[in-house]
Amino acid sequence: MPLSTDEQQYLEEVSKHIEVLLHASEAPLTANDLKKHLSVSTKELEQALNVLQARLDLGVLSLHKTASGYRLQISDTYSPLIQRTFPQRQEHLGQALLETLSVIAYKQPVTRSDIEHVRGVTLSSNILRQLFDKGWIMEKGHKDTLGRPALLHTTAQFLDAFGLTNLSELPPMPDIEGIRAMS
């Protein structure tokens, strides 16, 4: 059933309030945060988010859902312009850091020695420190073996940084053995 004019106007107003809160927030806002601050139902929030997305589709921002909630970000279409104009904003993540992070993301929970086994090289403490400093990994428990090494997991901040809502959105793992056999 189509919405009445009053309902459409109400949802448009709620969508503007969501947009204001997302602009003002330094971190993503969850659906529960938005419902609480705006005193709306789950259905009204979903409808207002759809209205907001439709309005944003006409501009340069997009509504993005991450593991920590909703946020506004510049549409991917404009990434080349931003990279050319603000090259200092680009953060270079080294190959060792990305390999380590990939092993943790795809194989978690893992220990330091698990990462070293997969990568075939000794893991630099500096790499792990960088990942901890960024808040992308955390220790969560210990492996029940000699020495009880810490088990490493990714965090919601990792998911947020890479624009994911959960680990199932990671691209499929390539067949490394097949690639090695071809070379």
Coordinates of N, CA, C and O in Angstrom, one line a residue:
M1 N 0.8 -1.2 0.0 CA 0.0 0.0 0.0 C 0.9 1.2 0.0 O 1.8 1.3 0.8
P2 N 0.6 2.2 -0.9 CA 1.4 3.4 -1.0 C 1.3 4.2 0.3 O 0.2 4.2 0.9
L3 N 2.3 5.0 0.6 CA 2.3 5.8 1.8 C 1.5 7.1 1.5 O 1.5 7.6 0.4
S4 N 0.8 7.6 2.5 CA 0.1 8.8 2.4 C 1.1 10.0 2.3 O 2.3 9.8 2.7
T5 N 0.7 11.1 1.9 CA 1.5 12.3 1.9 C 2.1 12.6 3.2 O 3.3 13.0 3.3
D6 N 1.3 12.5 4.3 CA 1.8 12.8 5.6 C 2.9 11.8 6.0 O 3.9 12.2 6.6
E7 N 2.7 10.5 5.7 CA 3.7 9.5 6.0 C 5.0 9.8 5.2 O 6.1 9.7 5.8
Q8 N 4.9 10.2 4.0 CA 6.1 10.5 3.2 C 6.8 11.7 3.8 O 8.1 11.7 3.8
Q9 N 6.1 12.7 4.1 CA 6.7 13.9 4.7 C 7.4 13.5 6.1 O 8.5 14.0 6.3
Y10 N 6.7 12.7 6.9 CA 7.3 12.3 8.1 C 8.6 11.5 7.9 O 9.6 11.8 8.5
L11 N 8.6 10.6 7.0 CA 9.8 9.8 6.7 C 10.9 10.7 6.1 O 12.1 10.5 6.4
E12 N 10.6 11.6 5.3 CA 11.6 12.6 4.8 C 12.2 13.4 5.9 O 13.4 13.6 5.9
E13 N 11.4 13.8 6.9 CA 11.9 14.5 8.0 C 12.8 13.7 8.9 O 13.9 14.1 9.3
V14 N 12.4 12.4 9.1 CA 13.2 11.5 9.9 C 14.5 11.2 9.2 O 15.6 11.2 9.8
S15 N 14.5 11.1 7.8 CA 15.7 10.8 7.1 C 16.7 12.0 7.2 O 17.9 11.8 7.2
K16 N 16.2 13.2 7.2 CA 17.0 14.4 7.4 C 17.7 14.4 8.8 O 18.8 14.8 9.0
H17 N 16.9 14.0 9.8 CA 17.4 13.9 11.2 C 18.5 12.8 11.2 O 19.6 13.0 11.9
I18 N 18.3 11.7 10.5 CA 19.4 10.7 10.5 C 20.6 11.2 9.8 O 21.8 11.1 10.4
E19 N 20.5 11.9 8.8 CA 21.6 12.5 8.1 C 22.4 13.5 8.9 O 23.6 13.5 9.0
V20 N 21.6 14.3 9.7 CA 22.3 15.3 10.6 C 23.1 14.5 11.7 O 24.2 14.9 11.9
L21 N 22.5 13.5 12.3 CA 23.2 12.7 13.3 C 24.4 12.0 12.7 O 25.5 12.0 13.4
L22 N 24.3 11.5 11.5 CA 25.5 10.8 10.9 C 26.6 11.8 10.6 O 27.8 11.5 10.7
H23 N 26.2 13.0 10.1 CA 27.2 14.1 9.9 C 27.9 14.5 11.2 O 29.1 14.7 11.2
A24 N 27.2 14.6 12.2 CA 27.7 15.1 13.5 C 28.5 14.0 14.3 O 29.4 14.4 15.1
S25 N 28.2 12.8 14.0 CA 28.9 11.7 14.8 C 30.3 11.4 14.3 O 30.6 11.4 13.1
E26 N 31.2 11.2 15.2 CA 32.6 10.8 14.8 C 32.7 9.3 14.5 O 33.7 8.9 14.0
A27 N 31.7 8.5 14.9 CA 31.7 7.1 14.7 C 30.4 6.6 14.1 O 29.4 7.4 14.2
P28 N 30.4 5.5 13.5 CA 29.1 5.0 13.0 C 28.1 4.9 14.1 O 28.4 4.7 15.2
L29 N 26.8 5.0 13.7 CA 25.7 4.9 14.6 C 24.9 3.7 14.3 O 24.6 3.4 13.2
T30 N 24.6 2.9 15.4 CA 23.8 1.7 15.2 C 22.3 2.0 14.9 O 21.9 3.1 15.3
A31 N 21.6 1.0 14.5 CA 20.2 1.2 14.3 C 19.5 1.5 15.6 O 18.6 2.3 15.7
N32 N 20.0 0.8 16.7 CA 19.4 1.1 18.0 C 19.7 2.5 18.5 O 18.8 3.1 19.1
D33 N 20.9 3.0 18.2 CA 21.2 4.4 18.5 C 20.2 5.3 17.8 O 19.6 6.3 18.4
L34 N 20.0 5.1 16.5 CA 19.2 6.0 15.8 C 17.7 5.9 16.2 O 17.0 6.9 16.4
K35 N 17.2 4.7 16.5 CA 15.9 4.5 17.0 C 15.7 5.2 18.3 O 14.7 5.9 18.5
K36 N 16.7 5.1 19.2 CA 16.6 5.7 20.5 C 16.5 7.2 20.4 O 15.7 7.9 21.0
H37 N 17.5 7.8 19.6 CA 17.6 9.3 19.5 C 16.4 9.9 18.8 O 16.1 11.1 19.0
L38 N 15.8 9.1 17.9 CA 14.8 9.7 17.0 C 13.4 9.2 17.4 O 12.4 9.7 16.9
S39 N 13.3 8.3 18.4 CA 12.0 7.8 18.9 C 11.2 7.2 17.7 O 10.0 7.6 17.5
V40 N 11.8 6.3 16.9 CA 11.1 5.7 15.8 C 11.1 4.2 15.9 O 12.0 3.6 16.6
S41 N 10.2 3.5 15.2 CA 10.2 2.1 15.2 C 11.2 1.5 14.2 O 11.8 2.3 13.4
T42 N 11.4 0.2 14.3 CA 12.4 -0.4 13.4 C 11.9 -0.2 11.9 O 12.7 0.1 11.1
K43 N 10.6 -0.4 11.7 CA 10.1 -0.2 10.4 C 10.2 1.2 9.9 O 10.6 1.5 8.7
E44 N 9.9 2.2 10.7 CA 10.1 3.6 10.3 C 11.5 3.9 10.1 O 11.9 4.7 9.1
L45 N 12.5 3.4 10.9 CA 13.9 3.6 10.6 C 14.3 3.1 9.3 O 15.0 3.7 8.5
E46 N 13.9 1.8 9.0 CA 14.3 1.2 7.7 C 13.7 2.1 6.5 O 14.4 2.3 5.5
Q47 N 12.5 2.5 6.7 CA 11.9 3.3 5.6 C 12.6 4.6 5.5 O 12.9 5.1 4.3
A48 N 13.0 5.3 6.6 CA 13.7 6.6 6.5 C 15.1 6.4 6.0 O 15.6 7.3 5.2
L49 N 15.7 5.3 6.3 CA 17.1 5.0 5.7 C 17.0 4.8 4.2 O 17.9 5.3 3.5
N50 N 15.9 4.2 3.7 CA 15.7 4.1 2.3 C 15.5 5.4 1.6 O 16.0 5.7 0.5
V51 N 14.7 6.3 2.3 CA 14.5 7.6 1.8 C 15.8 8.4 1.7 O 16.1 9.1 0.7
L52 N 16.6 8.3 2.8 CA 17.9 9.0 2.9 C 18.8 8.4 1.8 O 19.4 9.2 1.0
Q53 N 18.9 7.1 1.6 CA 19.8 6.6 0.5 C 19.3 7.1 -0.9 O 20.2 7.4 -1.7
A54 N 18.0 7.1 -1.1 CA 17.5 7.6 -2.4 C 17.9 9.1 -2.6 O 18.3 9.5 -3.7
R55 N 17.9 9.9 -1.6 CA 18.3 11.3 -1.7 C 19.8 11.4 -1.9 O 20.2 12.2 -2.7
L56 N 20.5 10.6 -1.2 CA 22.0 10.7 -1.3 C 22.5 10.2 -2.6 O 23.5 10.6 -3.1
D57 N 21.7 9.3 -3.2 CA 22.1 8.8 -4.6 C 22.2 9.9 -5.6 O 22.9 9.7 -6.6
L58 N 21.6 11.0 -5.3 CA 21.6 12.1 -6.3 C 22.8 13.0 -6.1 O 23.1 13.9 -6.9
G59 N 23.6 12.7 -5.0 CA 24.7 13.6 -4.7 C 26.0 12.8 -4.6 O 26.1 11.8 -5.3
V60 N 26.9 13.3 -3.8 CA 28.2 12.7 -3.7 C 28.5 11.8 -2.5 O 29.5 11.1 -2.4
L61 N 27.5 11.8 -1.6 CA 27.7 10.9 -0.4 C 26.9 9.7 -0.6 O 25.9 9.6 -1.3
S62 N 27.3 8.6 0.2 CA 26.5 7.4 0.3 C 26.3 7.0 1.7 O 27.1 7.3 2.6
L63 N 25.2 6.3 2.0 CA 25.0 5.7 3.3 C 25.6 4.3 3.3 O 25.4 3.5 2.4
H64 N 26.4 4.1 4.3 CA 27.2 2.8 4.3 C 27.0 2.2 5.6 O 27.1 2.8 6.7
K65 N 26.6 0.9 5.6 CA 26.5 0.1 6.8 C 27.7 -0.7 7.1 O 28.2 -1.4 6.2
T66 N 28.3 -0.6 8.3 CA 29.5 -1.3 8.7 C 29.2 -2.2 9.9 O 28.0 -2.1 10.4
A67 N 30.1 -2.9 10.4 CA 29.9 -3.7 11.6 C 29.5 -2.9 12.8 O 28.8 -3.3 13.6
S68 N 29.9 -1.6 12.8 CA 29.6 -0.7 14.0 C 28.4 0.1 13.8 O 27.9 0.8 14.7
G69 N 27.8 0.1 12.6 CA 26.6 0.9 12.4 C 26.6 1.6 11.0 O 27.3 1.2 10.1
Y70 N 25.8 2.7 10.9 CA 25.7 3.4 9.7 C 26.6 4.6 9.7 O 26.8 5.2 10.8
R71 N 27.1 5.0 8.6 CA 28.0 6.2 8.4 C 27.8 6.7 7.0 O 27.3 6.0 6.1
L72 N 28.1 8.0 6.9 CA 28.1 8.6 5.6 C 29.5 8.7 5.0 O 30.5 8.9 5.8
Q73 N 29.7 8.4 3.8 CA 31.0 8.5 3.2 C 30.9 9.0 1.7 O 29.8 8.9 1.1
I74 N 32.0 9.5 1.2 CA 32.0 9.9 -0.2 C 31.9 8.7 -1.1 O 32.5 7.7 -0.8
S75 N 31.1 8.8 -2.1 CA 30.9 7.7 -3.0 C 32.2 7.3 -3.7 O 33.1 8.1 -3.9
D76 N 32.3 6.0 -3.9 CA 33.5 5.5 -4.5 C 33.9 6.1 -5.8 O 35.1 6.1 -6.2
T77 N 32.9 6.6 -6.5 CA 33.1 7.2 -7.8 C 34.2 8.3 -7.7 O 34.9 8.6 -8.7
Y78 N 34.2 9.0 -6.6 CA 35.1 10.2 -6.4 C 36.5 9.8 -5.8 O 37.3 10.7 -5.5
S79 N 36.8 8.5 -5.5 CA 38.0 8.2 -5.0 C 39.2 8.7 -5.8 O 40.2 9.2 -5.2
P80 N 39.3 8.5 -7.1 CA 40.4 9.0 -7.9 C 40.7 10.5 -7.6 O 41.8 11.0 -7.5
L81 N 39.6 11.3 -7.6 CA 39.7 12.8 -7.4 C 40.4 13.0 -6.0 O 41.3 13.9 -5.9
I82 N 39.9 12.3 -5.0 CA 40.4 12.5 -3.6 C 41.8 12.1 -3.6 O 42.7 12.8 -3.0
Q83 N 42.2 11.0 -4.2 CA 43.6 10.5 -4.1 C 44.5 11.5 -4.8 O 45.7 11.7 -4.4
R84 N 44.1 12.1 -5.9 CA 44.9 13.0 -6.7 C 45.1 14.3 -5.9 O 46.1 14.9 -5.8
T85 N 44.0 14.8 -5.3 CA 44.0 16.1 -4.6 C 44.6 16.0 -3.2 O 45.3 17.0 -2.8
F86 N 44.4 14.9 -2.5 CA 45.0 14.8 -1.1 C 45.8 13.5 -1.0 O 45.5 12.6 -0.3
P87 N 46.9 13.5 -1.7 CA 47.8 12.2 -1.6 C 48.3 11.9 -0.2 O 48.5 10.8 0.1
Q88 N 48.4 13.0 0.6 CA 48.9 12.7 2.0 C 47.9 11.9 2.8 O 48.3 11.4 3.8
R89 N 46.6 11.9 2.4 CA 45.6 11.1 3.1 C 45.8 9.6 2.9 O 45.2 8.8 3.7
Q90 N 46.4 9.2 1.8 CA 46.6 7.8 1.5 C 47.5 7.2 2.5 O 48.6 7.6 2.7
E91 N 47.0 6.1 3.1 CA 47.9 5.4 4.0 C 48.4 4.1 3.3 O 47.6 3.4 2.7
H92 N 49.7 4.0 3.2 CA 50.3 2.9 2.6 C 50.4 1.7 3.6 O 51.0 1.9 4.6
L93 N 49.8 0.6 3.3 CA 49.9 -0.5 4.2 C 50.8 -1.5 3.5 O 50.6 -1.9 2.3
G94 N 51.9 -1.8 4.1 CA 52.9 -2.7 3.5 C 52.4 -4.1 3.3 O 51.4 -4.6 3.9
Q95 N 53.1 -4.8 2.4 CA 52.8 -6.1 2.1 C 52.8 -7.1 3.3 O 51.8 -7.9 3.4
A96 N 53.8 -7.0 4.1 CA 53.8 -7.8 5.3 C 52.6 -7.6 6.2 O 52.1 -8.6 6.7
L97 N 52.3 -6.3 6.4 CA 51.1 -6.0 7.3 C 49.8 -6.6 6.6 O 49.0 -7.2 7.3
L98 N 49.7 -6.4 5.3 CA 48.5 -6.9 4.7 C 48.4 -8.4 4.7 O 47.3 -9.0 4.9
E99 N 49.5 -9.1 4.5 CA 49.6 -10.5 4.5 C 49.2 -11.0 5.9 O 48.4 -12.0 6.1
T100 N 49.8 -10.4 6.9 CA 49.5 -10.8 8.3 C 48.0 -10.6 8.6 O 47.4 -11.5 9.2
L101 N 47.5 -9.5 8.3 CA 46.1 -9.2 8.5 C 45.2 -10.2 7.8 O 44.2 -10.6 8.3
S102 N 45.6 -10.5 6.6 CA 44.8 -11.5 5.8 C 44.8 -12.8 6.5 O 43.7 -13.5 6.5
V103 N 45.9 -13.3 6.9 CA 45.9 -14.6 7.6 C 45.0 -14.6 8.8 O 44.2 -15.5 9.1
I104 N 45.1 -13.5 9.6 CA 44.2 -13.4 10.8 C 42.8 -13.4 10.4 O 41.9 -14.1 11.0
A105 N 42.4 -12.5 9.4 CA 41.0 -12.4 9.0 C 40.4 -13.7 8.5 O 39.3 -14.1 8.8
Y106 N 41.2 -14.4 7.6 CA 40.7 -15.6 7.0 C 40.8 -16.9 7.9 O 40.0 -17.8 7.7
K107 N 41.8 -16.9 8.8 CA 42.0 -18.1 9.5 C 41.7 -18.0 11.0 O 42.0 -18.9 11.8
Q108 N 41.2 -16.9 11.5 CA 41.1 -16.7 12.9 C 40.2 -17.8 13.6 O 39.3 -18.3 12.9
P109 N 40.5 -18.1 14.8 CA 41.6 -17.5 15.6 C 42.9 -18.2 15.3 O 43.0 -19.3 15.0
V110 N 44.0 -17.3 15.3 CA 45.3 -17.8 15.0 C 46.3 -17.3 16.0 O 46.1 -16.3 16.7
T111 N 47.4 -18.1 16.1 CA 48.5 -17.6 17.0 C 49.6 -17.0 16.1 O 49.6 -17.1 14.9
R112 N 50.5 -16.4 16.8 CA 51.7 -15.8 16.0 C 52.4 -16.9 15.2 O 52.8 -16.7 14.1
S113 N 52.6 -18.1 15.8 CA 53.3 -19.1 15.1 C 52.5 -19.6 13.9 O 53.0 -20.0 12.9
D114 N 51.1 -19.6 14.0 CA 50.3 -20.0 12.9 C 50.5 -19.0 11.7 O 50.6 -19.4 10.5
I115 N 50.6 -17.7 12.0 CA 50.8 -16.7 11.0 C 52.2 -16.9 10.3 O 52.4 -16.9 9.1
E116 N 53.2 -17.2 11.2 CA 54.6 -17.4 10.6 C 54.6 -18.7 9.8 O 55.3 -18.7 8.7
H117 N 53.9 -19.7 10.1 CA 53.8 -20.9 9.3 C 53.2 -20.6 8.0 O 53.7 -21.1 6.9
V118 N 52.1 -19.9 7.9 CA 51.4 -19.6 6.7 C 52.3 -18.7 5.8 O 52.4 -19.0 4.6
R119 N 52.9 -17.7 6.4 CA 53.7 -16.7 5.6 C 55.0 -17.2 5.3 O 55.7 -16.8 4.4
G120 N 55.5 -18.2 6.1 CA 56.9 -18.7 5.8 C 58.0 -17.9 6.3 O 59.2 -18.1 5.9
V121 N 57.7 -16.8 7.1 CA 58.8 -15.9 7.6 C 58.4 -15.6 9.0 O 57.3 -15.7 9.5
T122 N 59.4 -15.1 9.8 CA 59.2 -14.7 11.1 C 58.4 -13.4 11.1 O 58.6 -12.5 10.3
L123 N 57.5 -13.4 12.0 CA 56.5 -12.2 12.1 C 57.2 -11.1 13.0 O 57.5 -11.3 14.1
S124 N 57.3 -9.9 12.4 CA 57.8 -8.8 13.1 C 56.8 -8.3 14.2 O 55.6 -8.2 13.9
S125 N 57.4 -8.0 15.4 CA 56.5 -7.5 16.4 C 56.0 -6.1 16.0 O 54.9 -5.8 16.5
N126 N 56.7 -5.4 15.2 CA 56.2 -4.1 14.7 C 54.9 -4.2 13.9 O 54.0 -3.4 14.1
I127 N 54.8 -5.3 13.1 CA 53.6 -5.5 12.3 C 52.4 -5.7 13.3 O 51.3 -5.1 13.1
L128 N 52.6 -6.6 14.2 CA 51.5 -6.8 15.2 C 51.1 -5.6 16.0 O 49.9 -5.3 16.2
R129 N 52.1 -4.8 16.4 CA 51.9 -3.6 17.1 C 51.1 -2.6 16.3 O 50.1 -2.0 16.8
Q130 N 51.4 -2.5 15.0 CA 50.7 -1.6 14.1 C 49.2 -2.0 14.1 O 48.3 -1.2 14.1
L131 N 49.0 -3.3 13.9 CA 47.6 -3.8 13.8 C 46.8 -3.6 15.1 O 45.6 -3.3 15.1
F132 N 47.5 -3.8 16.3 CA 46.9 -3.5 17.6 C 46.6 -2.0 17.7 O 45.5 -1.6 18.2
D133 N 47.6 -1.2 17.3 CA 47.4 0.3 17.4 C 46.3 0.8 16.6 O 45.6 1.7 17.0
K134 N 46.0 0.2 15.4 CA 44.9 0.6 14.6 C 43.6 0.0 15.1 O 42.5 0.5 14.7
G135 N 43.7 -0.9 16.1 CA 42.5 -1.5 16.6 C 41.9 -2.5 15.7 O 40.7 -2.9 15.9
W136 N 42.7 -3.0 14.8 CA 42.2 -4.0 13.8 C 42.2 -5.4 14.3 O 41.5 -6.3 13.7
I137 N 43.1 -5.7 15.3 CA 43.1 -7.1 15.9 C 43.1 -7.0 17.4 O 43.4 -5.9 18.0
M138 N 42.8 -8.1 18.0 CA 42.8 -8.2 19.5 C 43.1 -9.6 19.9 O 43.0 -10.6 19.1
E139 N 43.6 -9.8 21.1 CA 43.8 -11.1 21.7 C 42.5 -11.5 22.3 O 41.8 -10.7 23.0
K140 N 42.1 -12.8 22.0 CA 40.8 -13.3 22.6 C 41.0 -14.7 22.9 O 40.9 -15.6 22.1
G141 N 41.5 -15.0 24.1 CA 41.8 -16.3 24.6 C 43.2 -16.8 24.3 O 44.0 -16.0 23.7
H142 N 43.4 -18.0 24.7 CA 44.7 -18.6 24.5 C 44.6 -20.0 24.0 O 43.6 -20.7 24.4
K143 N 45.5 -20.5 23.2 CA 45.5 -21.8 22.6 C 45.9 -22.8 23.7 O 46.9 -22.5 24.4
D144 N 45.2 -23.9 23.8 CA 45.5 -24.8 24.9 C 46.7 -25.8 24.5 O 46.5 -27.0 24.2
T145 N 47.8 -25.2 24.3 CA 49.1 -25.9 24.0 C 50.2 -25.4 24.8 O 50.0 -24.4 25.6
L146 N 51.3 -25.9 24.7 CA 52.5 -25.5 25.4 C 52.7 -24.0 25.3 O 52.8 -23.5 24.1
G147 N 52.9 -23.3 26.3 CA 53.1 -21.9 26.3 C 51.8 -21.0 26.2 O 51.9 -19.8 26.4
R148 N 50.7 -21.7 26.0 CA 49.4 -21.0 25.9 C 49.5 -19.7 25.1 O 49.2 -18.6 25.6
P149 N 49.8 -19.8 23.8 CA 49.9 -18.5 23.0 C 48.6 -17.9 22.8 O 47.5 -18.5 22.8
A150 N 48.6 -16.6 22.7 CA 47.4 -15.8 22.5 C 46.8 -16.1 21.1 O 47.5 -16.3 20.2
L151 N 45.4 -16.1 21.1 CA 44.7 -16.3 19.9 C 44.3 -14.9 19.4 O 43.7 -14.1 20.1
L152 N 44.6 -14.6 18.1 CA 44.4 -13.3 17.5 C 43.1 -13.4 16.7 O 42.9 -14.3 15.9
H153 N 42.3 -12.3 16.8 CA 41.1 -12.2 16.0 C 41.0 -10.7 15.4 O 41.6 -9.8 16.0
T154 N 40.2 -10.5 14.4 CA 40.0 -9.2 13.9 C 38.9 -8.6 14.8 O 38.2 -9.2 15.5
T155 N 38.7 -7.2 14.6 CA 37.8 -6.5 15.4 C 36.7 -5.8 14.5 O 36.9 -5.8 13.3
A156 N 35.8 -5.2 15.2 CA 34.8 -4.4 14.4 C 35.4 -3.2 13.8 O 35.0 -2.8 12.7
Q157 N 36.5 -2.7 14.3 CA 37.2 -1.6 13.7 C 37.8 -2.0 12.4 O 37.9 -1.3 11.5
F158 N 38.3 -3.3 12.4 CA 38.9 -3.8 11.1 C 37.8 -3.8 10.1 O 37.9 -3.4 8.9
L159 N 36.6 -4.4 10.4 CA 35.5 -4.4 9.5 C 35.1 -3.0 9.0 O 34.9 -2.8 7.8
D160 N 35.0 -2.1 10.0 CA 34.7 -0.7 9.6 C 35.7 -0.1 8.6 O 35.3 0.5 7.6
A161 N 37.0 -0.3 8.9 CA 38.0 0.3 8.1 C 38.0 -0.3 6.6 O 38.3 0.5 5.7
F162 N 37.5 -1.5 6.5 CA 37.4 -2.1 5.1 C 36.0 -2.1 4.6 O 35.8 -2.7 3.6
G163 N 35.1 -1.4 5.3 CA 33.7 -1.3 4.8 C 32.9 -2.6 4.8 O 32.1 -2.8 3.9
L164 N 33.2 -3.4 5.8 CA 32.5 -4.7 5.9 C 31.5 -4.7 7.1 O 31.8 -4.1 8.1
T165 N 30.4 -5.5 6.9 CA 29.6 -5.7 8.1 C 29.9 -6.9 8.8 O 29.7 -7.0 10.0
N166 N 30.5 -7.9 8.1 CA 30.9 -9.2 8.8 C 32.0 -9.8 7.9 O 32.2 -9.5 6.7
L167 N 32.6 -10.8 8.5 CA 33.7 -11.5 7.8 C 33.3 -12.3 6.5 O 34.1 -12.5 5.6
S168 N 32.0 -12.6 6.5 CA 31.5 -13.4 5.3 C 31.6 -12.5 4.0 O 31.5 -13.0 2.9
E169 N 31.7 -11.2 4.2 CA 31.8 -10.3 3.0 C 33.3 -10.2 2.4 O 33.5 -9.6 1.4
L170 N 34.2 -10.9 3.1 CA 35.6 -10.9 2.6 C 35.5 -11.6 1.2 O 34.8 -12.6 1.0
P171 N 36.4 -11.2 0.3 CA 36.4 -11.9 -1.0 C 36.9 -13.4 -0.8 O 37.6 -13.7 0.2
P172 N 36.5 -14.3 -1.7 CA 36.9 -15.7 -1.5 C 38.4 -15.8 -1.5 O 39.1 -15.0 -2.2
M173 N 38.9 -16.7 -0.7 CA 40.4 -16.9 -0.6 C 40.9 -17.6 -1.9 O 40.3 -18.5 -2.4
P174 N 41.9 -17.0 -2.5 CA 42.4 -17.6 -3.8 C 43.0 -19.0 -3.5 O 43.5 -19.3 -2.4
D175 N 43.0 -19.8 -4.5 CA 43.6 -21.1 -4.4 C 45.2 -21.0 -4.6 O 45.7 -21.0 -5.8
I176 N 45.9 -20.8 -3.5 CA 47.3 -20.5 -3.6 C 48.0 -21.8 -4.1 O 49.0 -21.6 -5.0
E177 N 47.6 -22.9 -3.8 CA 48.3 -24.1 -4.3 C 48.2 -24.2 -5.8 O 49.1 -24.6 -6.5
G178 N 47.0 -23.9 -6.3 CA 46.8 -24.0 -7.8 C 47.6 -22.9 -8.5 O 48.2 -23.2 -9.5
I179 N 47.8 -21.8 -7.9 CA 48.6 -20.7 -8.4 C 50.1 -21.2 -8.5 O 50.8 -21.0 -9.5
R180 N 50.5 -21.8 -7.3 CA 51.9 -22.2 -7.3 C 52.2 -23.3 -8.3 O 53.3 -23.4 -8.9
A181 N 51.2 -24.2 -8.5 CA 51.4 -25.3 -9.4 C 51.6 -24.8 -10.9 O 52.2 -25.4 -11.7
M182 N 50.9 -23.7 -11.2 CA 50.9 -23.1 -12.5 C 52.3 -22.5 -12.8 O 52.7 -22.3 -14.0
S183 N 53.0 -22.0 -11.8 CA 54.3 -21.3 -12.0 C 55.5 -22.2 -12.1 O 55.5 -23.3 -12.0

